[in-house]
Every structure is written in C-alpha cells, then in structure tokens.
C-alpha cells in the first residue's frame, strides 16, 4: 500500500484511511490503494459494490471541489465529516462500529505488548500508551458526534470499561481497584475528559502548540478537580496529590509491585480480609492492621531494608514518597527495589505458613 494509507478490514467490510498533505496527493494515494484492492479482489473472484461505497473527508479546511474516487468503474464523491446530516443514522452507525473495531484491535495490541514483549520497560509503556491514544482518537470522533446532538445509540460505559481494562494492564493492577485510581496510576486521562479536550480543539479556528498546551492544562485541571473530590481511593490520593506532575514525570514505570503499594490492593492482610480471602486483617509479623502504609512505613519485619533505603534517600512519608520518587530515577529505582523485595518476601513467607496453598 502507498505510504499514509491504512486498511481496516472486518468480514466483508473494508475501510481505506488515507492521510496526505494535499488533495492531489490524497486522490493519487487512494486511487492507487483502490487499484491494488481491485486487483486482489479480482484474483479472489470478489467484487466491490460501488453503490454501497462512501467517502468521508475528515478535514474541515480542505474544499471538496473536484475530489472524487473511482470505485468499480463509478465515481464516488466524498462528503465532509462536518456536513454529514445528523439524521443520517447509517453514517453514524458505521462510524461507531469502526470505532468499536479499532478499539478492540488496539486492546489486543495492548495485551500482546503486555505479555509477549521483551523490550525495555519504558518502550513498552510508550507503546501501550500510544495504543491507548488510538482509542482516545476514535472515541473523540464518537464523542464529537454525540456533542452534535446526534441520536446514535451511545455506549459510553462500554468504552470507559475498555479504557479501565487497558489501564489495569498497563500497571498490572488487581481487578478490585477503582477506575479513577487505576487511570491515575496508569497515567491515562479519563476518556470523557480527553474527548472533551478534542471536541474543544475541534471547534477552534486555529490549532497550534500553544492552543493545544492550553487545552491540555485545562484537562489536567478538570482531572485534578475530579480526583480531589473522589470519595474513593483515599490512600492513592494521599500518595499522588497532583495528577499532572505524576502523569508527566520523566522517568519511572509502574509495575505489579509498585501498583500494589500505590493502590493498597495487593498482598496486604487488611485488603485480603476486606475482599474476604482471609479471616483476619492483622499483620502476620506484628499483629497491627496490615495495609500498604503499615507495610511500607511501620512494619518491623522490613526495618532493615527500610533503614537502608532511608539512609540513601532521606526521610520518606506517604506525603513525600511520590514527590521524591519522581524527582530522580535513582530514588525511583531504590524505592521500587524495596517494594519488589517486600512483595516477593511476603509471598515466600505466606507459602511457608500455608504450604498447601498455591
Ligand atoms: Zn507488621
């Protein structure tokens, strides 16, 4: 396929997505792609249906003028995205199903990165984030449709659910974690805010970096307000005060071990007791109530590791932990190693206590 042309297939449905600098380039690339598709279909005794073919121009500024594409011997003239009538439910339904398919596909990508890759962690995280970006993009199209007052059936819940799943995979969190907390830990802007940002950008006359940065700051502010007023996840909020500082940090990946401490959902007795896995929520080493805070800052079992860490990085409290971790990658690495050691040791001690349990 020519550069800048993407093909999305599903059963007997086919979408050709072309990006180009100029209208001429777009026509040339699309016709070339359509020609290849025609050849392939011909070889496989298939036929394209020109009467069912539609084209949408996803750009406000380009004028349709003489733009048209030859499909199966007929010319198809594109409609402008902003000019599709609101009552044309077929267009919106098609757009919606394409969005859903892309969402599913990027979720699969995200999962495969999670389980099969052996690349350095940071790269993986970036890739995972970018596949989430795809979702945000497609969903923002959906959202802007909804903002225009169209009456397509909406499934915001489904999309929010998919974003939650992605966030769970990015930071390997327990499934009991609340959505707002997992999105903050994974550093994913909630879709309703990301979509609102895109929608506001969409109606702007001129879009440049300054405008984008201004919108992004507004989004962070809204996210922060939601985070501050959320009545759940008080522990995570105690650690992560500022979502912007946390999300835009320059180093540090969240993983299975760190996430347990950030969320409080992990191998801590109090949590396991709350989800009715065990009868008693007290620490198996000192009989205090065992939560993430106790394990990290108080429990005598980890005193040696803790004093070694504190002598390296200075005083740590729940209020200053994240601030210090995000300051330098060395501190992040040391705290991460300490957290990992604790979780692994708890696993071993638990196994020694209950050898029959898997
Ligand atoms: Zn203890």
Short mmCIF file of C-alpha atoms and ligand atoms in Angstrom, two decimals, residues 283-290 294-295 298-302, ligand 1:
data_model
loop_
_atom_site.label_atom_id
_atom_site.label_comp_id
_atom_site.label_asym_id
_atom_site.label_seq_id
_atom_site.Cartn_x
_atom_site.Cartn_y
_atom_site.Cartn_z
CA UNK A 283 -0.12 -8.31 60.00
CA UNK A 284 1.43 -11.77 60.10
CA UNK A 285 4.63 -10.31 61.57
CA UNK A 286 3.49 -7.79 64.21
CA UNK A 287 -0.30 -8.12 64.61
CA UNK A 288 -1.02 -4.50 63.67
CA UNK A 289 -3.63 -3.78 60.94
CA UNK A 290 -1.71 -4.60 57.77
CA UNK A 294 1.85 -0.20 57.56
CA UNK A 295 4.00 -2.45 55.39
CA UNK A 298 5.91 0.89 60.00
CA UNK A 299 6.14 -2.90 59.99
CA UNK A 300 9.24 -4.07 61.95
CA UNK A 301 9.68 -7.02 59.55
CA UNK A 302 11.05 -4.64 56.88
ZN1 LIG B 1 3.61 -5.63 60.57
#
